[in-house]
Each structure stands twice: as structure tokens, then as C-alpha cells.
CSV table of C-alpha atoms in Angstrom, one decimal:
chain,number,residue,atom,x,y,z
A,25,UNK,CA,-8.8,-20.5,16.9
A,26,UNK,CA,-7.8,-19.9,20.4
A,27,UNK,CA,-9.1,-17.0,21.8
A,28,UNK,CA,-8.6,-15.3,25.3
A,29,UNK,CA,-10.8,-12.2,26.8
A,30,UNK,CA,-10.0,-10.2,29.6
A,31,UNK,CA,-12.6,-7.9,31.2
A,32,UNK,CA,-13.0,-5.0,31.7
A,33,UNK,CA,-10.9,-3.4,28.9
A,34,UNK,CA,-10.4,-0.5,30.6
A,35,UNK,CA,-11.2,0.6,34.2
A,36,UNK,CA,-10.6,3.7,36.4
A,37,UNK,CA,-10.3,3.3,40.1
A,38,UNK,CA,-9.3,5.8,43.2
A,39,UNK,CA,-6.4,5.4,45.1
A,40,UNK,CA,-6.7,3.0,47.9
A,41,UNK,CA,-9.1,0.8,46.0
A,42,UNK,CA,-9.0,-3.0,44.7
A,43,UNK,CA,-9.5,-4.0,40.8
A,44,UNK,CA,-10.0,-7.5,39.9
A,45,UNK,CA,-9.5,-8.3,36.2
A,46,UNK,CA,-10.5,-11.6,34.7
A,47,UNK,CA,-8.9,-13.7,32.0
A,48,UNK,CA,-11.0,-16.1,30.6
A,49,UNK,CA,-9.8,-19.1,27.7
A,50,UNK,CA,-13.3,-19.0,25.7
A,51,UNK,CA,-12.5,-22.2,23.4
A,52,UNK,CA,-10.0,-24.5,25.5
A,53,UNK,CA,-8.9,-25.1,28.9
A,54,UNK,CA,-5.9,-23.4,30.1
A,55,UNK,CA,-4.0,-25.2,33.1
A,56,UNK,CA,-1.6,-22.1,33.0
A,57,UNK,CA,-2.2,-18.7,31.9
A,58,UNK,CA,0.2,-15.6,32.6
A,59,UNK,CA,-0.3,-12.1,33.2
A,60,UNK,CA,1.8,-9.4,31.8
A,61,UNK,CA,2.2,-5.4,32.8
A,62,UNK,CA,3.2,-3.2,30.0
A,63,UNK,CA,4.5,0.4,30.9
A,64,UNK,CA,3.7,3.2,27.7
A,65,UNK,CA,6.2,2.8,24.7
A,66,UNK,CA,7.7,-0.3,26.8
A,67,UNK,CA,7.8,-4.1,26.2
A,68,UNK,CA,5.7,-6.6,28.3
A,69,UNK,CA,7.2,-7.6,31.4
A,70,UNK,CA,6.2,-11.1,33.2
A,71,UNK,CA,4.5,-10.4,36.3
A,72,UNK,CA,3.6,-13.9,37.3
A,73,UNK,CA,2.7,-17.2,36.1
A,74,UNK,CA,-0.9,-18.4,37.1
A,75,UNK,CA,-1.7,-22.3,38.0
A,76,UNK,CA,-5.0,-24.0,37.7
A,77,UNK,CA,-5.7,-25.4,41.2
A,78,UNK,CA,-2.1,-24.2,42.7
A,79,UNK,CA,-0.5,-20.7,43.7
A,80,UNK,CA,0.6,-18.5,41.5
A,81,UNK,CA,4.6,-18.2,40.6
A,82,UNK,CA,5.5,-14.7,41.0
A,83,UNK,CA,8.4,-13.3,38.8
A,84,UNK,CA,11.2,-11.5,41.3
A,85,UNK,CA,10.3,-7.8,42.3
A,86,UNK,CA,6.6,-8.5,42.0
A,87,UNK,CA,4.6,-8.1,45.1
A,88,UNK,CA,2.2,-10.9,45.3
A,89,UNK,CA,0.1,-9.5,48.4
A,90,UNK,CA,-0.2,-6.6,46.1
A,91,UNK,CA,-0.9,-8.9,43.1
A,92,UNK,CA,-3.0,-11.6,44.4
A,93,UNK,CA,-3.8,-14.5,41.5
A,94,UNK,CA,-6.2,-16.8,41.7
A,95,UNK,CA,-6.8,-19.8,38.9
A,96,UNK,CA,-9.9,-21.2,40.3
A,97,UNK,CA,-10.9,-23.2,37.0
A,98,UNK,CA,-9.5,-24.1,34.0
A,99,UNK,CA,-10.7,-21.5,31.9
A,100,UNK,CA,-10.7,-18.4,34.3
A,101,UNK,CA,-7.5,-16.8,36.0
A,102,UNK,CA,-8.2,-13.4,38.2
A,103,UNK,CA,-5.7,-10.6,38.8
A,104,UNK,CA,-6.8,-8.6,42.1
A,105,UNK,CA,-4.7,-5.0,42.3
A,106,UNK,CA,-5.0,-4.3,45.8
A,107,UNK,CA,-4.9,-1.0,47.6
A,108,UNK,CA,-4.1,0.3,43.6
A,109,UNK,CA,-1.6,3.5,44.0
A,110,UNK,CA,-0.8,5.6,40.9
A,111,UNK,CA,1.7,3.7,40.0
A,112,UNK,CA,0.0,0.6,39.3
A,113,UNK,CA,-1.5,2.6,36.5
A,114,UNK,CA,-0.5,0.2,33.4
A,115,UNK,CA,-1.8,-1.9,30.6
A,116,UNK,CA,-2.1,-5.6,32.1
A,117,UNK,CA,-2.3,-8.3,29.6
A,118,UNK,CA,-2.9,-12.0,30.0
A,119,UNK,CA,-2.1,-15.1,28.1
A,120,UNK,CA,-2.9,-18.8,27.8
A,121,UNK,CA,-1.0,-21.8,26.7
A,122,UNK,CA,-3.3,-23.6,24.4
A,123,UNK,CA,-2.6,-27.4,25.1
A,124,UNK,CA,-4.3,-28.6,22.2
A,125,UNK,CA,-1.9,-27.3,19.9
A,126,UNK,CA,1.4,-28.9,21.5
A,127,UNK,CA,1.5,-26.4,24.1
A,128,UNK,CA,3.9,-24.2,22.7
A,129,UNK,CA,1.9,-21.0,21.5
A,130,UNK,CA,0.6,-18.9,23.9
A,131,UNK,CA,-2.5,-16.6,22.8
A,132,UNK,CA,-2.8,-13.1,24.2
A,133,UNK,CA,-5.9,-11.6,25.8
A,134,UNK,CA,-7.0,-7.7,24.4
A,135,UNK,CA,-5.3,-6.3,27.6
A,136,UNK,CA,-6.7,-4.5,30.7
A,137,UNK,CA,-6.2,-0.4,30.8
A,138,UNK,CA,-5.7,0.3,34.4
A,139,UNK,CA,-5.5,4.2,35.8
A,140,UNK,CA,-5.6,4.9,39.3
A,141,UNK,CA,-6.4,8.7,40.3
B,10,UNK,CA,19.5,-13.9,31.6
B,11,UNK,CA,18.0,-13.6,28.3
B,12,UNK,CA,17.7,-10.5,26.4
B,13,UNK,CA,16.1,-10.0,23.8
B,14,UNK,CA,16.6,-6.6,21.5
B,15,UNK,CA,15.0,-5.3,18.6
B,16,UNK,CA,16.2,-3.0,16.3
B,17,UNK,CA,15.3,-0.4,14.9
B,18,UNK,CA,12.7,1.1,17.4
B,19,UNK,CA,10.7,2.5,14.8
B,20,UNK,CA,10.3,2.2,11.0
B,21,UNK,CA,8.5,4.0,8.4
B,22,UNK,CA,8.4,2.7,4.7
B,23,UNK,CA,6.1,3.6,1.7
B,24,UNK,CA,3.9,1.3,1.1
B,25,UNK,CA,4.7,-1.7,-1.2
B,26,UNK,CA,8.0,-1.9,-0.2
B,27,UNK,CA,9.2,-5.1,1.2
B,28,UNK,CA,11.0,-4.6,4.6
B,29,UNK,CA,12.5,-6.7,7.6
B,30,UNK,CA,12.6,-6.6,11.1
B,31,UNK,CA,15.3,-7.4,13.5
B,32,UNK,CA,15.2,-9.6,17.0
B,33,UNK,CA,18.2,-10.7,18.4
B,34,UNK,CA,18.9,-12.7,21.8
B,35,UNK,CA,21.6,-13.5,23.9
B,36,UNK,CA,21.3,-17.2,25.2
B,37,UNK,CA,20.9,-19.2,21.9
B,38,UNK,CA,19.2,-22.1,24.3
B,39,UNK,CA,15.9,-21.5,23.1
B,40,UNK,CA,12.7,-23.4,22.8
B,41,UNK,CA,11.2,-21.4,20.4
B,42,UNK,CA,10.6,-17.8,19.2
B,43,UNK,CA,7.5,-16.2,18.5
B,44,UNK,CA,6.6,-13.1,16.4
B,45,UNK,CA,3.8,-10.8,17.8
B,46,UNK,CA,1.8,-7.7,16.5
B,47,UNK,CA,0.5,-5.1,19.0
B,48,UNK,CA,-1.8,-2.8,17.5
B,49,UNK,CA,-2.1,1.0,19.8
B,50,UNK,CA,-3.9,0.1,22.6
B,51,UNK,CA,-4.6,-3.7,22.1
B,52,UNK,CA,-3.4,-6.7,23.1
B,53,UNK,CA,-1.0,-8.9,20.9
B,54,UNK,CA,-1.5,-11.1,17.6
B,55,UNK,CA,0.7,-14.1,17.5
B,56,UNK,CA,1.8,-13.8,14.1
B,57,UNK,CA,4.4,-16.9,13.5
B,58,UNK,CA,6.0,-19.6,15.6
B,59,UNK,CA,9.5,-20.9,14.9
B,60,UNK,CA,10.2,-24.1,17.0
B,61,UNK,CA,14.2,-24.4,17.9
B,62,UNK,CA,14.6,-27.2,15.2
B,63,UNK,CA,13.3,-25.0,12.5
B,64,UNK,CA,14.7,-22.0,10.5
B,65,UNK,CA,11.8,-20.6,9.1
B,66,UNK,CA,7.6,-20.2,9.1
B,67,UNK,CA,6.1,-18.6,6.4
B,68,UNK,CA,2.4,-17.0,6.4
B,69,UNK,CA,1.3,-15.3,3.8
B,70,UNK,CA,2.9,-11.9,3.2
B,71,UNK,CA,5.2,-12.8,6.3
B,72,UNK,CA,8.1,-15.2,6.9
B,73,UNK,CA,10.3,-15.4,9.8
B,74,UNK,CA,13.6,-17.0,10.2
B,75,UNK,CA,15.6,-18.3,12.8
B,76,UNK,CA,18.9,-18.8,13.4
B,77,UNK,CA,19.9,-20.0,16.8
B,78,UNK,CA,23.9,-20.1,16.7
B,79,UNK,CA,24.3,-16.4,16.0
B,80,UNK,CA,21.0,-15.2,18.0
B,81,UNK,CA,19.1,-13.8,15.3
B,82,UNK,CA,15.7,-13.9,14.1
B,83,UNK,CA,14.0,-11.9,11.4
B,84,UNK,CA,10.6,-10.6,10.1
B,85,UNK,CA,10.1,-10.4,6.4
B,86,UNK,CA,7.0,-8.5,5.2
B,87,UNK,CA,6.3,-8.6,1.7
B,88,UNK,CA,4.2,-5.7,-0.3
B,89,UNK,CA,3.9,-4.0,3.1
B,90,UNK,CA,0.3,-2.3,3.3
B,91,UNK,CA,-0.7,0.5,5.5
B,92,UNK,CA,-2.8,-1.8,7.1
B,93,UNK,CA,0.2,-3.2,8.4
B,94,UNK,CA,1.3,-0.5,10.6
B,95,UNK,CA,1.9,-1.8,14.2
B,96,UNK,CA,4.1,-2.7,16.8
B,97,UNK,CA,6.1,-6.1,16.2
B,98,UNK,CA,7.4,-7.9,18.7
B,99,UNK,CA,9.7,-11.0,19.2
B,100,UNK,CA,9.8,-13.1,22.2
B,101,UNK,CA,11.6,-16.5,23.2
B,102,UNK,CA,10.8,-19.1,25.7
B,103,UNK,CA,13.8,-21.7,26.8
B,104,UNK,CA,13.7,-25.4,26.9
B,105,UNK,CA,11.5,-26.6,30.5
B,106,UNK,CA,10.9,-23.1,30.9
B,107,UNK,CA,7.1,-21.2,29.3
B,108,UNK,CA,8.1,-17.7,30.1
B,109,UNK,CA,8.4,-15.6,27.1
B,110,UNK,CA,11.0,-13.3,27.4
B,111,UNK,CA,9.8,-10.0,24.7
B,112,UNK,CA,11.9,-7.9,22.8
B,113,UNK,CA,11.8,-4.5,22.8
B,114,UNK,CA,9.5,-4.2,19.7
B,115,UNK,CA,9.6,-2.1,16.2
B,116,UNK,CA,7.0,-0.3,16.0
B,117,UNK,CA,6.4,0.0,12.0
B,118,UNK,CA,4.5,2.9,9.7
B,119,UNK,CA,3.4,2.1,6.4
B,120,UNK,CA,3.0,5.6,4.4
B,121,UNK,CA,0.5,5.1,1.7
């Protein structure tokens, strides 16, 4: 089956620092990956769509200069939270579309818990 | 703009009972609908995917139905078990758009 991993699973950082989160498709090549954030007891909100070899497409209201996305290979997308602030504390989840299965289904990573102090 | 709602927000049932979770969406022009399970502090596990041309999908004790015209989907769980306790999310995608719009989720607790 399609497996997506994220690293780290949790991270604590100080205000003003930058944090990088990795999303990897382990057994398939993903031309498209998605980044979501989830606040406690709320649903997932799409932040951006990451396309291999091109710029990410950000959702309305998401600051692209703050949340840098790089999709450098068919198996890796990274999200960098720059100059993090406590309000950036959240659960970040990535997903990837498996083209082998007709491209309809998205598979999700285990998430990364970011806490900014 | 597509909006997805799940009712109830929380549900507790005794072990062994059958139960139904509801999902409604405002725009019936969907490409597919997915049901996911999320355990606390974890990512999402895909349970079932229903294409817009399908009416239902089954996997083990789970059965998901789709009524596009009324903008509704249900997830039926048979013979519930304590291990079924989790938050269940539904999400829809539109034609020509891979993005998923998620519902608000139903937090299910199965009482042993």
C-alpha cells in the first residue's frame, strides 16, 4: 500500500526560529503533495499544493513567505515555517496522491506537532 | 464554496451496536468522497473512497453510501468495537481539482 512518512513527528522551537518538516512518499512517486494544518479539535485546512519541480500553490490567506514549500523530488516535499511564532503552533499533516491507483485517493502522513515557545 | 458538515460532532455508543455517521456537502458536483479515521495526535487513515458514479463502498464492517443529489453520505459501522473509537472525517473533491474539503469530524467513543 501507499505509505507517507513525516519527520519530525514533533518539534519544539523558540519564537523567531525556522523549522523544516519533511514529507516523504515511501513506496511510490508523488508528483503532487498537499500540506494541511489542524488546530485542536478542528478539521484539516489545506495550506498549499506542492508540485514536483514547480512552485507551490497556496490557499487564500496562507502566507507563502512564511510557509516555504519545496518539492525537490518525486518522493520528498518540505515545509519550512520561517520566523515561527506561538500562533504557528499546530499539527501539520501532509498527503500525497498515488498515481498508481488512478490518482483519486490521497494518503496521509502521521503528522508533525509543532510547538513554538 | 464547498462546505462539508458532519453531525453529530460527538457520539458515544455501547460496544456491539451498529451506528451511522453522517456527512453532508453543499455542492453536489463532487468527484469523489473519502472517509478517514484519525486517532488522537495521529495522522489520517483512509477508510473508504466513493467515486461520484458509485452509490456505496464496503470494507469489512464499514459501509459508506453516497447520495449526490441530496448532498449526503453515511458511514455505517457494524458491531462496533472499542478499537473503533476515533474521530471520523469525511472529505470531498471536485472535478478537475485534487484538493480535499474536509468536514468538521465526528468523535466516536465505543463504550466497553
